[in-house]
Amino acid sequence: MNFEKITPPENGEKITYSDGKLIVPDSPVIPYFEGDGIGKDVVPAAKMVIDAAVEKIGKEIVWFKTYAGEDAHKIYGTYLPEDTLNAVREYRVAFKGPLTTPVGGGFRSLNVTIRQVLDLYANVRPVYYLNGFPSPLKSPEVVDLVIFRENTEDVYAGIEWPRGSEEANKIIKFLSDELGVSIRSDSGIGIKPISEFATKRLVRLAIQYAIDNERRSVTLVHKGNIMKYTEGAFRDWGYEVAKDEFGDRVITEDELWNNYNGELPKGKILINDRIADNMFQQLLTRTAEYDVLAMPNLNGDYMSDAAAALVGGLGVAPGSNIGDGMGVFEPVHGSAPKYAGQNKVNPTAQILTGVLMLEYLGWRRAGEMIKKAIELTIADRIVTYDLHRHMGGNLVGTREFAQAVVERLESV
């Protein structure tokens, strides 16, 4: 593939995709972009740690620098150039920092645009506790969730019109004249599409993940008691794909209690559902009962941020956007421009995003070593300012924290 203003590295090999599986060479080329704000601090720090861990298992990542956000605008005159999107398409796995959506720009959200253009339909966010991090829970070690958030539909599809616009007035008139639905004339209008196709492919991915990773349950989180034909349908379609495609591996909650007295049989996965508002409080009160959660877009945004608070906040929350044979890995936190370039912020979320990427590549051992090295660093009370406020210790900068993690990789 030819690129306009970037040049791929001469060494390294492409990741390929065949028969539903990634084929990962020992030296894959992986595009990355630092993004905006603190991305220029945390991405280099994370790469340092990732490179050290990968070397310990006899592998190598060949990084391919690409651009998005303010850097891209300076070079290309646009915040999300085709070069960057094409690099992800060509090499299949990418590592990115946070992006700031420009005010008045041509994008509703750069992150959402990347997900939609590349059809990265699942936002996958693991939430787990690392020893030593401050948490509001008495027993944060019980938190071990993976949230699958549908990425392309719901109100995040961006189908909306402002109050008083020609489009909004047309829709209000149509609803009144044709369907007898009364909406106030001074309303903004938004559309909430949830399709069988998008729902089933998300739930399919979540169930397959649960099978591959020996998880206990997949919970469909929805507000179907109110939004019956969107979120209620999400629930129904989720159960359908579980029954039709994984019938030999899953059992419902009714089957669990009626046939197995509440004891999950070995080799089976429980498929159940919860109302979204109830799920928020169950995250706190019955944390250990939940494992893999699948939900529509807006619920997933709320739920994943709330879950991150259980284990230390967004500063330790990794994330990814997964499609068929393609993944873009990004932390949950934003770009925090007021801290940019200060070598101050905690790079843990970006580092753990790298761990998630390594797991996606099949290099789980390297990822586990990184998590252990982070715990050892915290145990030695080497912390960035955000943790220092809660626990004291040896205050260090972004680079120095990453270097401390690298040093502790030697002992794991």
Tab-separated table of C-alpha atoms in Angstrom:
chain	number	residue	atom	x	y	z
A	1	MET	CA	0.000	0.000	0.000
A	2	ASN	CA	1.228	3.501	-0.856
A	3	PHE	CA	1.020	6.241	1.759
A	4	GLU	CA	1.066	9.973	1.170
A	5	LYS	CA	3.277	11.286	3.971
A	6	ILE	CA	4.405	8.325	6.054
A	7	THR	CA	6.811	5.509	5.279
A	8	PRO	CA	6.409	2.016	6.724
A	9	PRO	CA	9.463	0.480	8.427
A	10	GLU	CA	11.684	-1.646	6.239
A	11	ASN	CA	11.861	-4.525	8.714
A	12	GLY	CA	9.034	-6.366	10.423
A	13	GLU	CA	6.131	-8.349	8.988
A	14	LYS	CA	2.412	-7.783	8.589
A	15	ILE	CA	-0.159	-9.403	10.821
A	16	THR	CA	-2.618	-11.343	8.672
A	17	TYR	CA	-6.100	-12.746	9.244
A	18	SER	CA	-7.348	-16.105	8.020
A	19	ASP	CA	-10.239	-18.392	8.965
A	20	GLY	CA	-11.311	-16.041	11.734
A	21	LYS	CA	-7.885	-15.919	13.409
A	22	LEU	CA	-4.983	-13.490	13.518
A	23	ILE	CA	-1.671	-14.813	12.276
A	24	VAL	CA	0.992	-12.908	14.212
A	25	PRO	CA	4.676	-13.046	13.200
A	26	ASP	CA	7.482	-12.728	15.761
A	27	SER	CA	8.224	-9.156	14.593
A	28	PRO	CA	4.884	-7.558	13.669
A	29	VAL	CA	4.640	-4.023	12.340
A	30	ILE	CA	2.239	-2.075	14.548
A	31	PRO	CA	1.159	1.480	13.678
A	32	TYR	CA	0.892	3.888	16.575
A	33	PHE	CA	0.018	7.522	17.121
A	34	GLU	CA	0.548	9.520	20.255
A	35	GLY	CA	-2.567	11.619	19.845
A	36	ASP	CA	-3.115	14.806	21.814
A	37	GLY	CA	-2.409	16.207	25.250
A	38	ILE	CA	-0.812	13.687	27.579
A	39	GLY	CA	-0.612	11.156	24.762
A	40	LYS	CA	2.883	12.480	24.074
A	41	ASP	CA	3.853	11.596	27.630
A	42	VAL	CA	2.134	8.256	28.179
A	43	VAL	CA	2.548	6.581	24.768
A	44	PRO	CA	6.386	6.714	24.746
A	45	ALA	CA	6.385	5.534	28.360
A	46	ALA	CA	4.102	2.603	27.531
A	47	LYS	CA	6.130	1.656	24.465
A	48	MET	CA	9.249	1.491	26.644
A	49	VAL	CA	7.592	-1.028	28.948
A	50	ILE	CA	6.009	-3.037	26.122
A	51	ASP	CA	9.306	-3.332	24.259
A	52	ALA	CA	11.103	-4.576	27.361
A	53	ALA	CA	8.461	-7.212	28.098
A	54	VAL	CA	8.229	-8.405	24.514
A	55	GLU	CA	11.998	-8.791	24.321
A	56	LYS	CA	11.869	-11.088	27.357
A	57	ILE	CA	9.665	-13.560	25.455
A	58	GLY	CA	11.826	-13.444	22.328
A	59	LYS	CA	9.551	-11.205	20.265
A	60	GLU	CA	9.790	-7.697	18.842
A	61	ILE	CA	7.321	-4.998	17.875
A	62	VAL	CA	8.332	-2.895	14.892
A	63	TRP	CA	6.593	0.422	15.510
A	64	PHE	CA	5.209	2.459	12.606
A	65	LYS	CA	4.618	6.105	13.497
A	66	THR	CA	1.399	7.589	12.154
A	67	TYR	CA	-0.585	10.713	13.040
A	68	ALA	CA	-3.996	11.751	14.315
A	69	GLY	CA	-5.222	14.813	16.159
A	70	GLU	CA	-3.268	18.083	16.270
A	71	ASP	CA	-0.081	16.512	14.859
A	72	ALA	CA	-1.999	15.237	11.866
A	73	HIS	CA	-3.636	18.607	11.292
A	74	LYS	CA	-0.228	20.280	11.118
A	75	ILE	CA	1.038	17.741	8.577
A	76	TYR	CA	-2.072	16.916	6.547
A	77	GLY	CA	-4.522	19.739	7.223
A	78	THR	CA	-6.982	17.213	8.680
A	79	TYR	CA	-7.231	15.629	12.107
A	80	LEU	CA	-7.738	12.071	10.873
A	81	PRO	CA	-5.858	11.450	7.593
A	82	GLU	CA	-6.467	8.522	5.298
A	83	ASP	CA	-2.805	7.548	5.754
A	84	THR	CA	-3.511	6.660	9.373
A	85	LEU	CA	-6.720	4.775	8.647
A	86	ASN	CA	-5.059	2.902	5.795
A	87	ALA	CA	-2.127	1.952	8.031
A	88	VAL	CA	-4.535	0.350	10.502
A	89	ARG	CA	-6.339	-1.452	7.676
A	90	GLU	CA	-3.049	-2.740	6.288
A	91	TYR	CA	-1.392	-3.842	9.537
A	92	ARG	CA	-4.566	-4.737	11.501
A	93	VAL	CA	-3.421	-3.788	15.010
A	94	ALA	CA	-2.720	-0.237	16.203
A	95	PHE	CA	-1.758	1.446	19.472
A	96	LYS	CA	-2.994	4.949	20.181
A	97	GLY	CA	-3.014	7.679	22.760
A	98	PRO	CA	-6.006	9.851	23.671
A	99	LEU	CA	-7.427	12.276	21.124
A	100	THR	CA	-9.110	15.626	21.631
A	101	THR	CA	-12.004	16.219	19.261
A	102	PRO	CA	-11.462	19.700	17.782
A	103	VAL	CA	-14.059	22.360	18.538
A	104	GLY	CA	-15.860	23.283	15.331
A	105	GLY	CA	-14.066	20.536	13.396
A	106	GLY	CA	-15.577	18.164	10.903
A	107	PHE	CA	-15.793	15.285	13.394
A	108	ARG	CA	-18.323	14.665	16.134
A	109	SER	CA	-15.607	12.637	17.850
A	110	LEU	CA	-12.295	11.458	16.433
A	111	ASN	CA	-12.433	8.290	18.527
A	112	VAL	CA	-15.983	7.490	17.421
A	113	THR	CA	-15.037	8.199	13.804
A	114	ILE	CA	-12.138	5.736	13.959
A	115	ARG	CA	-14.442	3.067	15.360
A	116	GLN	CA	-17.138	3.632	12.769
A	117	VAL	CA	-14.914	4.009	9.697
A	118	LEU	CA	-12.934	0.854	10.525
A	119	ASP	CA	-16.039	-1.016	11.767
A	120	LEU	CA	-14.453	-1.698	15.138
A	121	TYR	CA	-17.779	-2.731	16.547
A	122	ALA	CA	-16.783	-3.846	20.046
A	123	ASN	CA	-15.291	-1.556	22.658
A	124	VAL	CA	-13.680	-4.067	25.017
A	125	ARG	CA	-12.637	-2.832	28.447
A	126	PRO	CA	-11.269	-5.210	31.097
A	127	VAL	CA	-11.581	-4.015	34.692
A	128	TYR	CA	-9.372	-5.761	37.255
A	129	TYR	CA	-7.498	-4.848	40.397
A	130	LEU	CA	-3.729	-4.539	40.700
A	131	ASN	CA	-2.382	-4.829	44.225
A	132	GLY	CA	-1.503	-1.556	45.877
A	133	PHE	CA	-3.763	0.811	43.988
A	134	PRO	CA	-6.223	2.816	46.114
A	135	SER	CA	-9.834	1.668	45.804
A	136	PRO	CA	-13.141	2.580	47.490
A	137	LEU	CA	-13.964	-1.117	47.904
A	138	LYS	CA	-13.111	-3.156	50.993
A	139	SER	CA	-12.218	-6.120	48.766
A	140	PRO	CA	-11.224	-4.737	45.345
A	141	GLU	CA	-9.451	-7.976	44.473
A	142	VAL	CA	-12.841	-9.521	43.636
A	143	VAL	CA	-13.222	-7.175	40.652
A	144	ASP	CA	-12.454	-9.027	37.426
A	145	LEU	CA	-14.818	-7.852	34.694
A	146	VAL	CA	-14.649	-7.506	30.941
A	147	ILE	CA	-17.124	-5.076	29.387
A	148	PHE	CA	-18.158	-5.494	25.750
A	149	ARG	CA	-19.750	-2.250	24.585
A	150	GLU	CA	-21.369	-2.072	21.145
A	151	ASN	CA	-19.492	0.611	19.247
A	152	THR	CA	-21.463	1.590	16.147
A	153	GLU	CA	-25.105	2.181	17.049
A	154	ASP	CA	-27.378	3.573	19.778
A	155	VAL	CA	-27.467	7.323	20.337
A	156	TYR	CA	-23.716	7.416	19.603
A	157	ALA	CA	-24.498	6.858	15.922
A	158	GLY	CA	-24.771	10.650	15.786
A	159	ILE	CA	-28.144	10.791	14.043
A	160	GLU	CA	-29.552	13.971	15.530
A	161	TRP	CA	-30.703	17.468	14.625
A	162	PRO	CA	-30.834	20.679	16.670
A	163	ARG	CA	-33.982	22.379	17.911
A	164	GLY	CA	-35.649	24.476	15.243
A	165	SER	CA	-33.712	22.963	12.329
A	166	GLU	CA	-35.526	22.062	9.129
A	167	GLU	CA	-34.781	18.380	9.729
A	168	ALA	CA	-36.037	18.392	13.318
A	169	ASN	CA	-39.224	20.185	12.292
A	170	LYS	CA	-39.823	17.677	9.497
A	171	ILE	CA	-39.475	14.738	11.863
A	172	ILE	CA	-41.714	16.322	14.483
A	173	LYS	CA	-44.349	16.977	11.818
A	174	PHE	CA	-44.060	13.464	10.385
A	175	LEU	CA	-44.424	11.862	13.815
A	176	SER	CA	-47.458	13.991	14.540
A	177	ASP	CA	-49.192	13.643	11.163
A	178	GLU	CA	-48.379	10.017	10.360
A	179	LEU	CA	-47.995	8.292	13.724
A	180	GLY	CA	-49.939	10.459	16.148
A	181	VAL	CA	-46.909	11.106	18.338
A	182	SER	CA	-46.728	14.517	19.971
A	183	ILE	CA	-43.293	16.080	20.537
A	184	ARG	CA	-42.732	19.633	21.729
A	185	SER	CA	-41.830	21.950	18.857
A	186	ASP	CA	-38.730	23.261	20.649
A	187	SER	CA	-37.128	19.802	20.872
A	188	GLY	CA	-33.856	18.604	19.497
A	189	ILE	CA	-34.267	15.203	17.851
A	190	GLY	CA	-32.055	12.137	18.101
A	191	ILE	CA	-32.456	8.634	16.685
A	192	LYS	CA	-31.506	5.494	18.634
A	193	PRO	CA	-30.880	2.604	16.216
A	194	ILE	CA	-30.155	-0.844	17.631
A	195	SER	CA	-30.067	-3.624	15.054
A	196	GLU	CA	-30.200	-7.398	15.246
A	197	PHE	CA	-27.014	-7.630	13.157
A	198	ALA	CA	-24.887	-5.364	15.372
A	199	THR	CA	-26.290	-6.820	18.578
A	200	LYS	CA	-25.627	-10.406	17.608
A	201	ARG	CA	-22.087	-9.854	16.425
A	202	LEU	CA	-21.246	-8.076	19.701
A	203	VAL	CA	-22.795	-10.775	21.893
A	204	ARG	CA	-21.213	-13.468	19.734
A	205	LEU	CA	-17.789	-11.911	20.354
A	206	ALA	CA	-18.477	-11.640	24.089
A	207	ILE	CA	-19.547	-15.284	24.398
A	208	GLN	CA	-16.601	-16.495	22.342
A	209	TYR	CA	-14.299	-14.449	24.568
A	210	ALA	CA	-15.853	-16.075	27.632
A	211	ILE	CA	-15.282	-19.528	26.139
A	212	ASP	CA	-11.701	-18.807	25.060
A	213	ASN	CA	-10.776	-17.301	28.436
A	214	GLU	CA	-12.674	-19.764	30.662
A	215	ARG	CA	-15.008	-17.122	32.053
A	216	ARG	CA	-18.101	-18.068	34.045
A	217	SER	CA	-20.875	-15.843	32.703
A	218	VAL	CA	-22.019	-13.318	30.108
A	219	THR	CA	-24.547	-10.741	31.321
A	220	LEU	CA	-26.650	-8.692	28.893
A	221	VAL	CA	-27.088	-5.205	30.372
A	222	HIS	CA	-30.007	-3.189	29.021
A	223	LYS	CA	-32.896	-0.848	29.799
A	224	GLY	CA	-35.407	-3.017	27.985
A	225	ASN	CA	-38.119	-2.554	30.573
A	226	ILE	CA	-38.584	0.972	29.168
A	227	MET	CA	-37.024	0.949	25.672
A	228	LYS	CA	-38.616	-2.323	24.639
A	229	TYR	CA	-37.901	-2.308	20.898
A	230	THR	CA	-34.289	-1.149	21.093
A	231	GLU	CA	-32.698	-2.253	24.346
A	232	GLY	CA	-35.351	-4.886	24.963
A	233	ALA	CA	-34.574	-6.240	21.523
A	234	PHE	CA	-30.858	-6.169	22.387
A	235	ARG	CA	-31.649	-8.511	25.264
A	236	ASP	CA	-33.792	-10.844	23.143
A	237	TRP	CA	-31.303	-10.996	20.258
A	238	GLY	CA	-28.498	-11.654	22.734
A	239	TYR	CA	-30.309	-14.697	24.081
A	240	GLU	CA	-31.033	-15.837	20.521
A	241	VAL	CA	-27.396	-15.858	19.454
A	242	ALA	CA	-26.460	-17.635	22.695
A	243	LYS	CA	-29.050	-20.371	22.108
A	244	ASP	CA	-28.649	-20.734	18.349
A	245	GLU	CA	-24.835	-20.610	18.099
A	246	PHE	CA	-23.581	-21.651	21.551
A	247	GLY	CA	-26.397	-23.879	22.785
A	248	ASP	CA	-24.007	-26.634	23.840
A	249	ARG	CA	-21.938	-24.265	26.003
A	250	VAL	CA	-24.395	-21.857	27.641
A	251	ILE	CA	-27.247	-22.181	30.097
A	252	THR	CA	-29.749	-19.559	31.199
A	253	GLU	CA	-30.390	-18.438	34.753
A	254	ASP	CA	-33.657	-20.381	34.843
A	255	GLU	CA	-31.843	-23.537	33.752
A	256	LEU	CA	-29.131	-22.931	36.322
A	257	TRP	CA	-31.611	-22.988	39.207
A	258	ASN	CA	-34.218	-25.399	37.854
A	259	ASN	CA	-31.795	-28.038	36.621
A	260	TYR	CA	-28.547	-27.515	38.544
A	261	ASN	CA	-29.638	-26.052	41.906
A	262	GLY	CA	-27.659	-22.890	41.251
A	263	GLU	CA	-24.327	-24.658	40.685
A	264	LEU	CA	-22.803	-23.870	37.292
A	265	PRO	CA	-21.765	-27.145	35.615
A	266	LYS	CA	-18.171	-27.495	34.528
A	267	GLY	CA	-17.656	-26.398	30.925
A	268	LYS	CA	-20.834	-24.288	30.860
A	269	ILE	CA	-21.232	-20.507	30.714
A	270	LEU	CA	-24.166	-18.729	32.301
A	271	ILE	CA	-26.048	-16.299	30.036
A	272	ASN	CA	-28.240	-13.860	31.966
A	273	ASP	CA	-29.409	-10.246	31.852
A	274	ARG	CA	-29.750	-7.264	34.153
A	275	ILE	CA	-31.519	-3.905	33.932
A	276	ALA	CA	-28.867	-1.201	33.511
A	277	ASP	CA	-29.703	0.944	36.542
A	278	ASN	CA	-29.788	-2.143	38.752
A	279	MET	CA	-26.470	-3.255	37.304
A	280	PHE	CA	-24.789	-0.080	38.544
A	281	GLN	CA	-25.578	-0.900	42.161
A	282	GLN	CA	-24.799	-4.592	41.687
A	283	LEU	CA	-21.300	-3.632	40.546
A	284	LEU	CA	-20.821	-2.457	44.124
A	285	THR	CA	-22.957	-4.848	46.139
A	286	ARG	CA	-22.460	-8.144	44.270
A	287	THR	CA	-19.239	-7.486	42.397
A	288	ALA	CA	-17.892	-11.032	42.409
A	289	GLU	CA	-20.998	-12.424	40.684
A	290	TYR	CA	-20.237	-10.730	37.370
A	291	ASP	CA	-17.688	-11.612	34.764
A	292	VAL	CA	-18.303	-10.622	31.117
A	293	LEU	CA	-20.857	-7.845	30.488
A	294	ALA	CA	-22.312	-7.057	27.033
A	295	MET	CA	-24.369	-3.935	26.433
A	296	PRO	CA	-25.400	-1.202	24.002
A	297	ASN	CA	-23.201	1.806	23.370
A	298	LEU	CA	-24.404	4.399	25.879
A	299	ASN	CA	-24.805	1.914	28.732
A	300	GLY	CA	-21.300	0.665	28.026
A	301	ASP	CA	-19.816	4.134	28.229
A	302	TYR	CA	-21.372	4.787	31.616
A	303	MET	CA	-20.799	1.308	32.991
A	304	SER	CA	-17.136	1.003	32.050
A	305	ASP	CA	-16.236	4.340	33.638
A	306	ALA	CA	-18.158	3.445	36.792
A	307	ALA	CA	-16.475	0.040	36.953
A	308	ALA	CA	-13.037	1.636	36.568
A	309	ALA	CA	-13.680	3.609	39.765
A	310	LEU	CA	-13.773	0.307	41.668
A	311	VAL	CA	-10.095	-0.385	40.957
A	312	GLY	CA	-8.477	3.040	41.037
A	313	GLY	CA	-10.150	5.147	38.351
A	314	LEU	CA	-9.567	5.960	34.711
A	315	GLY	CA	-5.840	6.309	35.293
A	316	VAL	CA	-5.589	2.513	35.406
A	317	ALA	CA	-8.305	1.672	32.850
A	318	PRO	CA	-7.222	0.083	29.542
A	319	GLY	CA	-9.425	-0.193	26.488
A	320	SER	CA	-9.632	-1.528	22.971
A	321	ASN	CA	-11.795	-1.362	19.868
A	322	ILE	CA	-12.152	-4.703	18.126
A	323	GLY	CA	-13.538	-5.657	14.741
A	324	ASP	CA	-13.164	-8.787	12.655
A	325	GLY	CA	-9.417	-9.353	12.508
A	326	MET	CA	-8.606	-5.783	13.518
A	327	GLY	CA	-7.985	-3.951	16.779
A	328	VAL	CA	-7.130	-0.414	17.883
A	329	PHE	CA	-5.973	-0.146	21.482
A	330	GLU	CA	-6.496	3.022	23.507
A	331	PRO	CA	-6.799	3.959	27.195
A	332	VAL	CA	-10.168	4.950	28.573
A	333	HIS	CA	-9.014	8.341	29.867
A	334	GLY	CA	-9.007	11.540	27.834
A	335	SER	CA	-6.192	13.784	26.641
A	336	ALA	CA	-5.991	16.066	29.748
A	337	PRO	CA	-4.284	18.874	27.797
A	338	LYS	CA	-3.478	20.959	30.885
A	339	TYR	CA	-0.966	18.276	31.921
A	340	ALA	CA	0.552	17.755	28.481
A	341	GLY	CA	4.336	17.740	28.273
A	342	GLN	CA	4.851	17.962	32.036
A	343	ASN	CA	6.127	14.386	32.535
A	344	LYS	CA	3.629	14.193	35.385
A	345	VAL	CA	0.704	11.913	34.651
A	346	ASN	CA	0.285	8.252	35.444
A	347	PRO	CA	1.004	6.079	32.364
A	348	THR	CA	-0.546	2.937	33.884
A	349	ALA	CA	-3.709	3.004	31.774
A	350	GLN	CA	-1.667	3.330	28.577
A	351	ILE	CA	0.698	0.564	29.727
A	352	LEU	CA	-2.224	-1.738	30.574
A	353	THR	CA	-3.714	-0.922	27.173
A	354	GLY	CA	-0.473	-2.337	25.810
A	355	VAL	CA	-1.062	-5.444	27.944
A	356	LEU	CA	-4.483	-5.813	26.338
A	357	MET	CA	-2.877	-5.488	22.911
A	358	LEU	CA	-0.313	-8.164	23.767
A	359	GLU	CA	-3.101	-10.507	24.843
A	360	TYR	CA	-4.855	-9.866	21.533
A	361	LEU	CA	-1.632	-10.824	19.741
A	362	GLY	CA	-1.492	-14.048	21.753
A	363	TRP	CA	1.507	-12.867	23.811
A	364	ARG	CA	-0.231	-13.239	27.157
A	365	ARG	CA	2.945	-14.056	29.093
A	366	ALA	CA	4.458	-10.676	28.279
A	367	GLY	CA	1.286	-8.974	29.445
A	368	GLU	CA	1.223	-10.874	32.735
A	369	MET	CA	4.834	-9.894	33.381
A	370	ILE	CA	3.980	-6.232	32.895
A	371	LYS	CA	1.071	-6.401	35.348
A	372	LYS	CA	3.282	-8.023	37.951
A	373	ALA	CA	6.025	-5.436	37.403
A	374	ILE	CA	3.504	-2.619	37.917
A	375	GLU	CA	2.411	-4.199	41.208
A	376	LEU	CA	6.034	-4.440	42.326
A	377	THR	CA	6.565	-0.783	41.450
A	378	ILE	CA	3.564	0.264	43.539
A	379	ALA	CA	4.670	-2.028	46.365
A	380	ASP	CA	7.958	-0.125	46.405
A	381	ARG	CA	5.858	3.054	46.694
A	382	ILE	CA	7.138	4.520	43.444
A	383	VAL	CA	4.162	6.573	42.282
A	384	THR	CA	3.057	9.449	40.105
A	385	TYR	CA	1.298	12.493	41.552
A	386	ASP	CA	-2.243	11.064	41.375
A	387	LEU	CA	-1.368	8.125	43.606
A	388	HIS	CA	1.014	10.141	45.751
A	389	ARG	CA	-1.933	12.199	46.972
A	390	HIS	CA	-3.532	9.055	48.411
A	391	MET	CA	-0.601	6.961	49.579
A	392	GLY	CA	2.531	9.073	49.714
A	393	GLY	CA	5.762	7.360	48.705
A	394	ASN	CA	8.459	8.296	46.210
A	395	LEU	CA	6.962	10.817	43.783
A	396	VAL	CA	8.213	10.338	40.202
A	397	GLY	CA	7.290	11.494	36.704
A	398	THR	CA	5.756	9.604	33.809
A	399	ARG	CA	9.040	8.432	32.284
A	400	GLU	CA	10.547	7.538	35.640
A	401	PHE	CA	7.522	5.427	36.590
A	402	ALA	CA	7.769	3.520	33.304
A	403	GLN	CA	11.498	3.024	33.827
A	404	ALA	CA	10.815	1.641	37.308
A	405	VAL	CA	8.370	-0.858	35.781
A	406	VAL	CA	11.000	-1.884	33.209
A	407	GLU	CA	13.550	-2.443	35.972
A	408	ARG	CA	11.135	-4.698	37.839
A	409	LEU	CA	10.466	-6.750	34.729
A	410	GLU	CA	13.895	-8.247	35.347
A	411	SER	CA	12.640	-9.921	38.508
A	412	VAL	CA	9.374	-11.400	37.212
